[in-house]
Amino acid sequence: MTRTQNRDSGSTTWPDLVTTALLGTDRRPVPAAEAAQQLLDQAALHAVERRAGLRPGSATEPIALAPDDPRPALPESARRRLAMLLPERGGSRGDSSGSGSAGGSGNLANINELLPQYLAAACARGYRAPSALVPPLLDAARARSELRGDAVALAGPLGHWLAERNPDWRYVLRTPLRTDAVSADERLWQEGLFAERVTHLTRLRRRDPAGARELLCTTWATERAEDRLLFLDALQEGLSLDDEPFLESALSDRAKNVRLTAAELLSTLPGSALALRMADRARAAVSLTTTADGPRLTVHPPTSCDAAAQRDGVAASSPTGRADRAFWLSEILAATPLNVWVREIGPPTEVLALPVSDTWAQELRDAWSRAAVRQNDRAWARALLASRRGGGEMAAGSAAKLLAVLPPEERARWTADFLGRYGLGDAFQLLVACPAPWPETLGSEVLRALARVAEKGGYPWSHSGVLGVAERALAPDAAAELDALADGATPAWAEIFTRLAATLRLRATMLAELAPPPPPTA
């Protein structure tokens, strides 16, 4: 069709053509033998004319480039591994290529469990994520909040730059970049997001405890109650008697949870005025008496909770339905310095061995367990754990908290002994308290316990928590033993043991790929 022909039909406009295309040439005819062809010809010509007549718009400022990231890039094999571990943006896994034997075992290994370990190791070694993998990395951390700290750190400045342009990743802007530097500028404290302020206070506290406390004091009166609570938590690191005046003033805070947290922090300082007040109350409630059968502990729990005790963090009534007197006794003993009993009675083992009324025996042990955790007292933690080993009652959660007070090697030994005696029934929280990687003694005991469960016909999913911890903490050397267990197991257990072995092998390969290259030889 020529330009003259179009001018002859010339009253047709672009909106007319769009309307005709939407309604159809049958309902809105175009004057031509081939109506549909005529419509397309006119649309094509109008499109050319519209483009030719377009006037250039005003120039805009170019987008600033992302800041440089001076950290080294991942080694090539580690880059491929990250691509394999990350889900594709459509939901499936990325590039499945790997190096060595891990490529084959990756189909069996628990990829979801390995990703957080990979990110933590890569951050610890100071790498940055490849630019092309930052978007899927941020997507993965958006779906799994436990990944966010390491993912944002690995993504670095580019991750923040992208998050400013994609609202799906706005969580990145609430996660400050990790750095060893502490800003001296108070603007971050005055104007930053809450997460940024907590991070800033925590880092400053680590380097300058007094400076962090003084900074918090500048805005304390204007902070929201829930914010004051979390800021107080940040003071746990480096806590000392220098913090006592500030914490004593927080005992009068208008928010109950703030008052309780301040009281708990003060109770971890054996020399604080609150700890001494609690010690006086404890002596009035528990005493050593001599009977015809020998010495024993006598318990006279409080009959009331006065205003002074309430200010020190003891609630006026039990919030859990327990008898008030038992609750008051427990709160007082948990906040009393443990060296009170050592000075007045003897070492923890002697105190715990003293007879006491069955009514109060468990109350005393539970309260002393809480005090040992608060005060990080290893001698009392050992004695209390030994009493459980000897048959005393103690919830698994309480035992795990006591274990956390002990050095890692001692935790592993105690937990291995527990598994040998009692099996996997209450072992999950104890195993979580033992840092990875587990020493051989603990790893072997876990495998023996799993083998016993499999031989007795137990269900694998009944121990999914233990299996999940084992994937993170078993040493790679355990893979061969798992292969042997799989050979004689039922199909369900054989699949579990094979998958666990594959995960361990892939983890070993993954960490080896993240190792820095050896320095060049001269």
Coordinates of C-alpha atoms in Angstrom, one line a residue:
M1 CA 0.0 0.0 0.0
T2 CA 1.3 3.4 -0.9
R3 CA 1.4 6.6 1.2
T4 CA -1.2 8.1 -1.2
Q5 CA -3.5 5.2 -0.7
N6 CA -3.3 5.8 3.1
R7 CA -4.0 9.5 2.7
D8 CA -7.1 8.6 0.7
S9 CA -8.5 6.7 3.6
G10 CA -6.9 9.3 5.8
S11 CA -9.6 10.1 8.4
T12 CA -8.6 6.9 10.2
T13 CA -6.7 7.6 13.4
W14 CA -4.6 5.3 15.7
P15 CA -7.3 5.0 18.4
D16 CA -9.8 4.1 15.6
L17 CA -7.5 1.3 14.5
V18 CA -7.0 0.0 18.0
T19 CA -10.8 0.0 18.6
T20 CA -11.4 -1.9 15.3
A21 CA -8.7 -4.4 16.2
L22 CA -10.4 -5.0 19.6
L23 CA -13.9 -5.4 18.2
G24 CA -13.0 -7.2 15.0
T25 CA -13.5 -6.1 11.4
D26 CA -16.8 -8.0 11.2
R27 CA -18.3 -5.7 13.9
R28 CA -16.5 -2.5 12.7
P29 CA -15.8 -2.9 9.0
V30 CA -12.8 -1.3 7.3
P31 CA -13.7 0.0 3.7
A32 CA -11.6 -2.5 1.7
A33 CA -12.0 -5.9 0.0
E34 CA -9.5 -7.5 2.4
A35 CA -10.6 -5.8 5.6
A36 CA -8.2 -7.6 8.0
Q37 CA -5.2 -7.0 5.7
Q38 CA -6.2 -3.3 5.3
L39 CA -6.4 -2.9 9.1
L40 CA -2.9 -4.3 9.6
D41 CA -1.5 -2.2 6.8
Q42 CA -2.9 1.0 8.3
A43 CA -1.6 0.0 11.7
A44 CA 1.9 -0.6 10.4
L45 CA 1.9 2.8 8.6
H46 CA 0.6 4.7 11.7
A47 CA 3.2 3.0 13.9
V48 CA 6.0 4.2 11.6
E49 CA 4.6 7.7 11.5
R50 CA 4.3 7.8 15.3
R51 CA 7.8 6.7 15.8
A52 CA 9.2 9.1 13.2
G53 CA 7.4 12.0 14.9
L54 CA 8.5 11.2 18.4
R55 CA 10.3 14.0 20.1
P56 CA 13.2 13.2 22.4
G57 CA 12.5 13.5 26.1
S58 CA 14.6 15.3 28.7
A59 CA 17.7 13.5 29.7
T60 CA 17.7 12.0 33.1
E61 CA 20.6 11.5 35.5
P62 CA 22.3 8.2 35.0
I63 CA 21.9 5.6 37.8
A64 CA 24.9 5.6 40.0
L65 CA 26.9 2.4 39.8
A66 CA 27.0 -0.1 42.7
P67 CA 29.9 0.6 45.1
D68 CA 33.0 -1.5 44.6
D69 CA 33.5 -4.6 46.7
P70 CA 37.2 -5.1 47.4
R71 CA 36.7 -8.7 48.7
P72 CA 38.1 -11.5 46.6
A73 CA 35.7 -13.4 44.3
L74 CA 34.8 -17.0 45.0
P75 CA 37.1 -19.6 43.5
E76 CA 35.5 -21.0 40.3
S77 CA 34.7 -24.4 41.8
A78 CA 33.0 -22.7 44.8
R79 CA 31.1 -20.4 42.4
R80 CA 29.7 -23.5 40.6
R81 CA 28.8 -25.0 44.0
L82 CA 26.9 -21.9 45.0
A83 CA 25.0 -22.0 41.8
M84 CA 24.1 -25.7 42.5
L85 CA 22.9 -24.9 46.1
L86 CA 20.8 -21.9 45.2
P87 CA 17.2 -22.4 43.9
E88 CA 16.6 -21.0 40.5
R89 CA 14.4 -18.0 40.5
G90 CA 11.5 -20.2 39.3
G91 CA 11.9 -22.5 42.3
S92 CA 14.1 -25.4 41.1
R93 CA 17.8 -25.8 41.7
G94 CA 20.4 -24.0 39.7
D95 CA 23.4 -25.2 37.8
S96 CA 24.0 -28.8 39.0
S97 CA 27.6 -28.9 37.8
G98 CA 30.2 -29.4 40.5
S99 CA 33.7 -30.7 40.9
G100 CA 35.0 -34.1 42.0
S101 CA 32.7 -36.7 43.5
A102 CA 30.3 -34.1 44.9
G103 CA 28.5 -33.7 41.6
G104 CA 27.1 -37.2 41.8
S105 CA 26.3 -37.2 45.5
G106 CA 24.6 -33.8 45.2
N107 CA 21.4 -35.6 44.0
L108 CA 21.2 -37.5 47.4
A109 CA 22.6 -34.9 49.8
N110 CA 20.4 -32.5 51.7
I111 CA 21.0 -29.3 49.7
N112 CA 18.7 -27.2 52.0
E113 CA 20.9 -28.1 55.0
L114 CA 24.2 -27.4 53.1
L115 CA 23.3 -23.9 51.9
P116 CA 23.5 -22.2 55.3
Q117 CA 26.8 -24.0 56.0
Y118 CA 28.2 -22.8 52.7
L119 CA 27.1 -19.2 53.3
A120 CA 28.6 -19.1 56.8
A121 CA 31.9 -20.6 55.5
A122 CA 32.1 -18.3 52.6
C123 CA 31.5 -15.2 54.8
A124 CA 34.1 -16.4 57.3
R125 CA 36.7 -16.7 54.6
G126 CA 36.0 -13.1 53.4
Y127 CA 34.6 -13.9 49.9
R128 CA 32.0 -11.9 47.9
A129 CA 29.2 -13.5 45.9
P130 CA 29.5 -13.4 42.1
S131 CA 27.4 -10.6 40.7
A132 CA 25.2 -13.0 38.6
L133 CA 24.4 -15.0 41.7
V134 CA 23.4 -12.1 43.9
P135 CA 19.7 -12.0 42.7
P136 CA 19.0 -15.8 43.4
L137 CA 21.0 -15.5 46.6
L138 CA 18.7 -12.6 47.8
D139 CA 15.6 -14.6 46.7
A140 CA 16.7 -17.6 48.7
A141 CA 17.3 -15.5 51.8
R142 CA 13.9 -13.8 51.3
A143 CA 12.3 -17.2 51.5
R144 CA 14.5 -18.5 54.4
S145 CA 15.0 -15.9 57.1
E146 CA 17.7 -17.9 58.8
L147 CA 20.0 -17.3 55.8
R148 CA 19.6 -13.5 55.7
G149 CA 22.6 -12.4 57.9
D150 CA 25.1 -14.5 55.9
A151 CA 23.4 -13.9 52.5
V152 CA 23.4 -10.1 52.9
A153 CA 27.1 -10.2 54.1
L154 CA 28.1 -12.3 51.1
A155 CA 26.1 -10.1 48.6
G156 CA 27.8 -7.0 50.1
P157 CA 27.3 -3.5 48.7
L158 CA 25.8 -4.9 45.4
G159 CA 23.1 -6.6 47.4
H160 CA 22.2 -3.3 49.1
W161 CA 22.3 -1.5 45.7
L162 CA 19.9 -4.0 44.2
A163 CA 17.6 -3.9 47.2
E164 CA 17.1 -0.2 46.7
R165 CA 15.7 -1.0 43.3
N166 CA 13.6 -4.1 44.1
P167 CA 11.0 -4.0 46.8
D168 CA 11.1 -7.8 47.0
W169 CA 14.5 -7.5 48.7
R170 CA 13.7 -4.7 51.1
Y171 CA 14.7 -6.9 54.0
V172 CA 18.3 -6.3 52.9
L173 CA 18.0 -2.6 53.8
R174 CA 17.1 -3.6 57.3
T175 CA 20.1 -5.9 57.6
P176 CA 23.3 -3.8 58.2
L177 CA 26.4 -4.9 56.4
R178 CA 28.9 -6.6 58.6
T179 CA 32.1 -4.6 59.2
D180 CA 34.7 -4.4 61.9
A181 CA 34.4 -0.6 61.9
V182 CA 32.1 1.2 64.3
S183 CA 30.8 4.4 63.1
A184 CA 31.6 7.4 65.4
D185 CA 28.8 9.3 63.8
E186 CA 25.8 9.6 66.1
R187 CA 23.6 10.0 63.0
L188 CA 23.2 6.2 62.6
W189 CA 22.0 6.0 66.3
Q190 CA 19.7 8.9 65.9
E191 CA 18.2 8.2 62.5
G192 CA 18.9 4.6 61.6
L193 CA 16.5 1.8 61.3
F194 CA 15.9 -0.2 64.5
A195 CA 17.9 -3.2 63.3
E196 CA 20.8 -0.9 62.4
R197 CA 20.7 0.7 65.8
V198 CA 20.7 -2.6 67.6
T199 CA 23.7 -3.8 65.5
H200 CA 25.5 -0.5 66.1
L201 CA 24.9 -0.7 69.9
T202 CA 26.0 -4.3 70.0
R203 CA 29.3 -3.7 68.1
L204 CA 30.0 -0.6 70.1
R205 CA 29.4 -2.5 73.3
R206 CA 31.9 -5.1 72.2
R207 CA 34.6 -2.5 71.8
D208 CA 33.7 0.2 74.3
P209 CA 31.2 -1.1 77.0
A210 CA 31.0 2.3 78.7
G211 CA 30.6 4.2 75.5
A212 CA 27.7 1.9 74.4
R213 CA 25.9 2.4 77.7
E214 CA 26.4 6.2 77.6
L215 CA 25.0 6.2 74.0
L216 CA 21.9 4.3 75.1
C217 CA 21.4 6.7 78.0
T218 CA 21.1 9.6 75.6
T219 CA 17.8 8.3 74.1
W220 CA 16.6 5.9 76.7
A221 CA 13.7 8.0 77.9
T222 CA 12.3 8.4 74.5
E223 CA 12.6 4.8 73.2
R224 CA 9.6 2.5 72.9
A225 CA 9.2 -0.2 75.5
E226 CA 9.8 -3.0 73.1
D227 CA 12.9 -1.2 71.8
R228 CA 14.2 -0.6 75.3
L229 CA 13.9 -4.3 76.0
L230 CA 16.1 -5.3 73.0
F231 CA 18.6 -2.6 73.8
L232 CA 19.0 -4.0 77.3
D233 CA 19.7 -7.4 75.8
A234 CA 22.6 -5.9 73.9
L235 CA 24.2 -5.0 77.2
Q236 CA 24.7 -8.7 78.2
E237 CA 28.0 -8.7 76.4
G238 CA 30.7 -7.1 78.6
L239 CA 28.3 -6.7 81.6
S240 CA 30.0 -5.5 84.7
L241 CA 29.3 -3.6 87.9
D242 CA 29.9 -0.4 86.0
D243 CA 26.4 -1.0 84.5
E244 CA 24.7 -1.4 87.9
P245 CA 23.5 2.2 88.3
F246 CA 21.9 2.2 84.9
L247 CA 20.2 -1.2 85.5
E248 CA 19.1 -0.3 89.0
S249 CA 17.3 2.7 87.5
A250 CA 15.7 0.4 84.9
L251 CA 14.1 -1.6 87.8
S252 CA 11.7 1.3 88.0
D253 CA 10.9 1.3 84.3
R254 CA 7.2 1.7 83.3
A255 CA 7.4 -1.5 81.2
K256 CA 7.2 -4.8 83.0
N257 CA 9.4 -6.8 80.6
V258 CA 12.1 -4.1 80.8
R259 CA 12.0 -4.3 84.6
L260 CA 12.3 -8.1 84.6
T261 CA 15.2 -8.0 82.1
A262 CA 17.1 -5.4 84.2
A263 CA 16.6 -7.6 87.3
E264 CA 17.9 -10.7 85.4
L265 CA 21.0 -8.9 84.2
L266 CA 21.7 -7.6 87.7
S267 CA 21.3 -11.1 89.1
T268 CA 24.2 -12.3 86.9
L269 CA 26.5 -9.9 88.8
P270 CA 27.2 -11.5 92.2
G271 CA 28.4 -8.3 93.7
S272 CA 25.3 -6.2 92.7
A273 CA 23.0 -4.7 95.3
L274 CA 20.1 -6.7 93.9
A275 CA 22.1 -10.0 94.2
L276 CA 22.9 -9.2 97.8
R277 CA 19.2 -8.4 98.5
M278 CA 18.2 -11.7 96.9
A279 CA 20.9 -13.5 99.0
D280 CA 19.3 -12.2 102.2
R281 CA 15.9 -13.5 101.1
A282 CA 17.4 -16.8 100.1
R283 CA 19.0 -17.3 103.5
A284 CA 15.7 -16.7 105.2
A285 CA 14.1 -19.4 103.0
V286 CA 16.7 -22.1 102.9
S287 CA 19.0 -23.1 105.8
L288 CA 21.2 -25.9 107.0
T289 CA 19.9 -27.6 110.1
T290 CA 21.3 -30.5 112.2
T291 CA 19.0 -33.4 113.0
A292 CA 19.5 -36.8 114.6
D293 CA 20.1 -38.2 111.2
G294 CA 22.7 -35.6 110.3
P295 CA 22.6 -32.3 108.4
R296 CA 19.8 -31.5 106.0
L297 CA 18.4 -28.5 104.2
T298 CA 15.3 -26.9 105.7
V299 CA 13.0 -24.9 103.4
H300 CA 10.7 -22.1 104.6
P301 CA 9.4 -20.4 101.4
P302 CA 8.3 -16.8 101.5
T303 CA 4.7 -16.2 102.6
S304 CA 4.3 -13.0 100.7
C305 CA 5.9 -10.8 98.0
D306 CA 6.4 -7.3 99.2
A307 CA 7.0 -4.2 97.0
A308 CA 10.8 -4.4 97.4
A309 CA 10.8 -8.0 96.1
Q310 CA 8.5 -7.0 93.2
R311 CA 10.9 -4.1 92.3
D312 CA 13.7 -6.7 92.2
G313 CA 11.9 -8.7 89.6
V314 CA 9.7 -11.1 91.6
A315 CA 6.1 -11.1 90.3
A316 CA 3.4 -10.7 92.9
S317 CA 1.7 -13.9 91.8
S318 CA 2.7 -16.9 89.8
P319 CA 2.1 -16.4 86.0
T320 CA 2.2 -20.1 85.3
G321 CA -0.4 -21.5 87.8
R322 CA 2.2 -22.8 90.3
A323 CA 1.7 -22.2 93.9
D324 CA 2.8 -18.7 94.7
R325 CA 5.1 -19.7 97.5
A326 CA 7.0 -22.2 95.3
F327 CA 7.2 -19.6 92.5
W328 CA 8.6 -16.9 94.9
L329 CA 11.2 -19.4 96.3
S330 CA 12.3 -20.3 92.7
E331 CA 12.7 -16.7 91.6
I332 CA 14.7 -15.7 94.7
L333 CA 17.1 -18.7 94.5
A334 CA 17.6 -18.3 90.8
A335 CA 18.8 -14.7 91.4
T336 CA 21.0 -15.5 94.4
P337 CA 24.7 -15.7 93.9
L338 CA 25.7 -19.4 94.1
N339 CA 28.8 -18.6 96.1
V340 CA 26.4 -17.9 99.0
W341 CA 25.8 -21.7 99.4
V342 CA 29.4 -22.5 98.9
R343 CA 30.5 -20.2 101.7
E344 CA 27.8 -21.3 104.1
I345 CA 27.6 -25.0 103.3
G346 CA 30.3 -26.3 101.0
P347 CA 31.1 -27.2 97.4
P348 CA 28.1 -27.7 95.0
T349 CA 28.4 -31.5 95.2
E350 CA 28.0 -31.4 99.0
V351 CA 25.1 -29.0 98.8
L352 CA 23.2 -31.1 96.2
A353 CA 23.9 -34.3 98.3
L354 CA 22.1 -32.9 101.4
P355 CA 18.7 -34.4 102.1
V356 CA 15.7 -32.1 101.7
S357 CA 12.0 -32.5 101.8
D358 CA 10.5 -34.1 98.7
T359 CA 8.2 -31.2 98.4
W360 CA 11.0 -28.8 97.7
A361 CA 13.9 -30.9 96.4
Q362 CA 13.1 -30.4 92.7
E363 CA 12.3 -26.7 93.2
L364 CA 15.8 -26.2 94.6
R365 CA 17.5 -28.1 91.8
D366 CA 15.6 -26.2 89.1
A367 CA 16.3 -22.8 90.7
W368 CA 20.0 -23.6 91.1
S369 CA 20.1 -24.8 87.5
R370 CA 18.8 -21.4 86.4
A371 CA 21.3 -19.6 88.6
A372 CA 24.2 -21.7 87.2
V373 CA 23.2 -20.7 83.6
R374 CA 22.8 -17.0 84.5
Q375 CA 26.1 -16.8 86.4
N376 CA 27.9 -19.1 84.0
D377 CA 29.1 -21.2 86.9
R378 CA 30.8 -24.3 85.6
A379 CA 31.3 -26.0 89.0
W380 CA 27.6 -25.9 89.7
A381 CA 26.7 -26.9 86.1
R382 CA 28.9 -30.0 86.4
A383 CA 27.4 -30.9 89.8
L384 CA 23.8 -30.5 88.6
L385 CA 24.4 -32.5 85.4
A386 CA 26.1 -35.2 87.5
S387 CA 23.0 -35.4 89.7
R388 CA 20.9 -36.1 86.6
R389 CA 23.3 -38.8 85.4
G390 CA 22.9 -40.3 88.9
G391 CA 19.2 -40.5 88.5
G392 CA 18.0 -37.1 89.4
E393 CA 15.1 -35.6 87.4
M394 CA 15.9 -32.7 85.0
A395 CA 14.2 -31.6 81.8
A396 CA 16.2 -32.0 78.6
G397 CA 16.0 -28.3 78.0
S398 CA 17.5 -27.5 81.4
A399 CA 20.3 -30.0 80.9
A400 CA 21.1 -28.5 77.5
K401 CA 21.3 -25.0 79.0
L402 CA 23.7 -26.3 81.7
L403 CA 25.8 -28.0 79.0
A404 CA 26.2 -24.7 77.2
V405 CA 28.1 -23.4 80.3
L406 CA 30.8 -26.1 79.9
P407 CA 33.7 -26.1 77.4
P408 CA 32.8 -27.8 74.0
E409 CA 34.9 -30.9 74.6
E410 CA 33.2 -31.5 78.0
R411 CA 29.8 -31.1 76.5
A412 CA 30.6 -33.7 73.8
R413 CA 31.8 -36.2 76.4
W414 CA 28.8 -35.7 78.7
T415 CA 26.4 -36.1 75.8
A416 CA 28.1 -39.2 74.4
D417 CA 27.8 -40.8 77.8
F418 CA 24.2 -39.8 78.0
L419 CA 23.5 -41.4 74.6
G420 CA 25.2 -44.6 75.7
R421 CA 23.0 -44.8 78.8
Y422 CA 19.6 -43.5 77.6
G423 CA 19.6 -43.5 73.8
L424 CA 18.1 -40.8 71.6
G425 CA 14.9 -40.2 73.5
D426 CA 15.8 -36.8 75.1
A427 CA 19.0 -36.2 73.1
F428 CA 18.0 -33.6 70.5
Q429 CA 18.5 -30.5 72.7
L430 CA 21.7 -31.9 74.1
L431 CA 23.1 -32.5 70.7
V432 CA 22.2 -28.9 69.6
A433 CA 24.2 -27.7 72.6
C434 CA 27.3 -29.4 71.2
P435 CA 29.0 -27.2 68.5
A436 CA 29.9 -28.6 65.1
P437 CA 31.9 -30.5 64.1
W438 CA 31.4 -33.2 66.7
P439 CA 34.5 -35.0 68.0
E440 CA 34.7 -38.7 67.0
T441 CA 33.5 -39.9 70.4
L442 CA 30.2 -38.1 70.1
G443 CA 29.8 -38.8 66.4
S444 CA 30.3 -42.5 66.8
E445 CA 27.9 -42.7 69.8
V446 CA 25.2 -40.9 67.7
L447 CA 25.6 -43.5 64.9
R448 CA 25.4 -46.4 67.4
A449 CA 22.3 -44.9 68.8
L450 CA 20.7 -44.5 65.3
A451 CA 21.8 -48.1 64.5
R452 CA 20.0 -49.4 67.6
V453 CA 16.8 -47.5 66.7
A454 CA 17.0 -48.9 63.2
E455 CA 17.5 -52.5 64.4
K456 CA 14.5 -52.3 66.7
G457 CA 12.3 -51.2 63.9
G458 CA 12.0 -47.5 64.9
Y459 CA 10.7 -45.0 62.3
P460 CA 13.3 -42.6 60.9
W461 CA 10.9 -39.6 61.0
S462 CA 10.6 -40.0 64.8
H463 CA 14.2 -38.8 65.0
S464 CA 14.2 -36.2 62.2
G465 CA 15.6 -33.5 64.6
V466 CA 18.6 -35.6 65.5
L467 CA 19.2 -36.5 61.9
G468 CA 19.1 -32.8 61.0
V469 CA 21.7 -31.9 63.6
A470 CA 23.8 -34.8 62.5
E471 CA 23.8 -33.5 58.9
R472 CA 25.4 -30.3 60.2
A473 CA 27.7 -31.7 62.9
L474 CA 29.0 -35.2 62.0
A475 CA 32.5 -35.3 60.7
P476 CA 33.0 -36.3 57.0
D477 CA 34.9 -39.4 58.2
A478 CA 31.6 -40.8 59.4
A479 CA 30.4 -41.3 55.8
A480 CA 32.1 -44.7 55.5
E481 CA 30.4 -46.0 58.7
L482 CA 27.0 -44.7 57.4
D483 CA 27.6 -46.7 54.2
A484 CA 28.1 -49.8 56.2
L485 CA 24.9 -49.1 58.2
A486 CA 22.9 -48.7 55.0
D487 CA 24.0 -52.1 53.7
G488 CA 22.1 -54.0 56.4
A489 CA 19.2 -51.6 57.1
T490 CA 15.6 -51.6 56.0
P491 CA 14.8 -49.7 52.8
A492 CA 13.6 -46.6 54.8
W493 CA 16.7 -46.5 57.0
A494 CA 19.0 -47.4 54.1
E495 CA 17.8 -44.3 52.3
I496 CA 18.3 -42.1 55.4
F497 CA 21.9 -43.4 56.0
T498 CA 22.8 -43.1 52.3
R499 CA 21.5 -39.5 52.2
L500 CA 23.3 -38.6 55.3
A501 CA 26.6 -40.0 54.0
A502 CA 26.1 -38.1 50.7
T503 CA 25.5 -34.9 52.6
L504 CA 28.7 -35.3 54.7
R505 CA 30.8 -36.0 51.5
L506 CA 29.3 -33.0 49.7
R507 CA 29.9 -30.8 52.8
A508 CA 33.6 -31.8 52.9
T509 CA 34.0 -31.1 49.2
M510 CA 32.1 -27.8 49.5
L511 CA 34.4 -26.6 52.3
A512 CA 37.5 -27.7 50.4
E513 CA 36.4 -25.6 47.4
L514 CA 36.2 -22.5 49.6
A515 CA 39.7 -22.9 50.9
P516 CA 42.0 -20.1 49.6
P517 CA 44.5 -21.3 47.0
P518 CA 48.0 -22.0 48.3
P519 CA 50.5 -19.2 47.9
P520 CA 52.7 -19.5 44.8
T521 CA 56.1 -21.2 45.4
A522 CA 59.2 -19.1 44.9

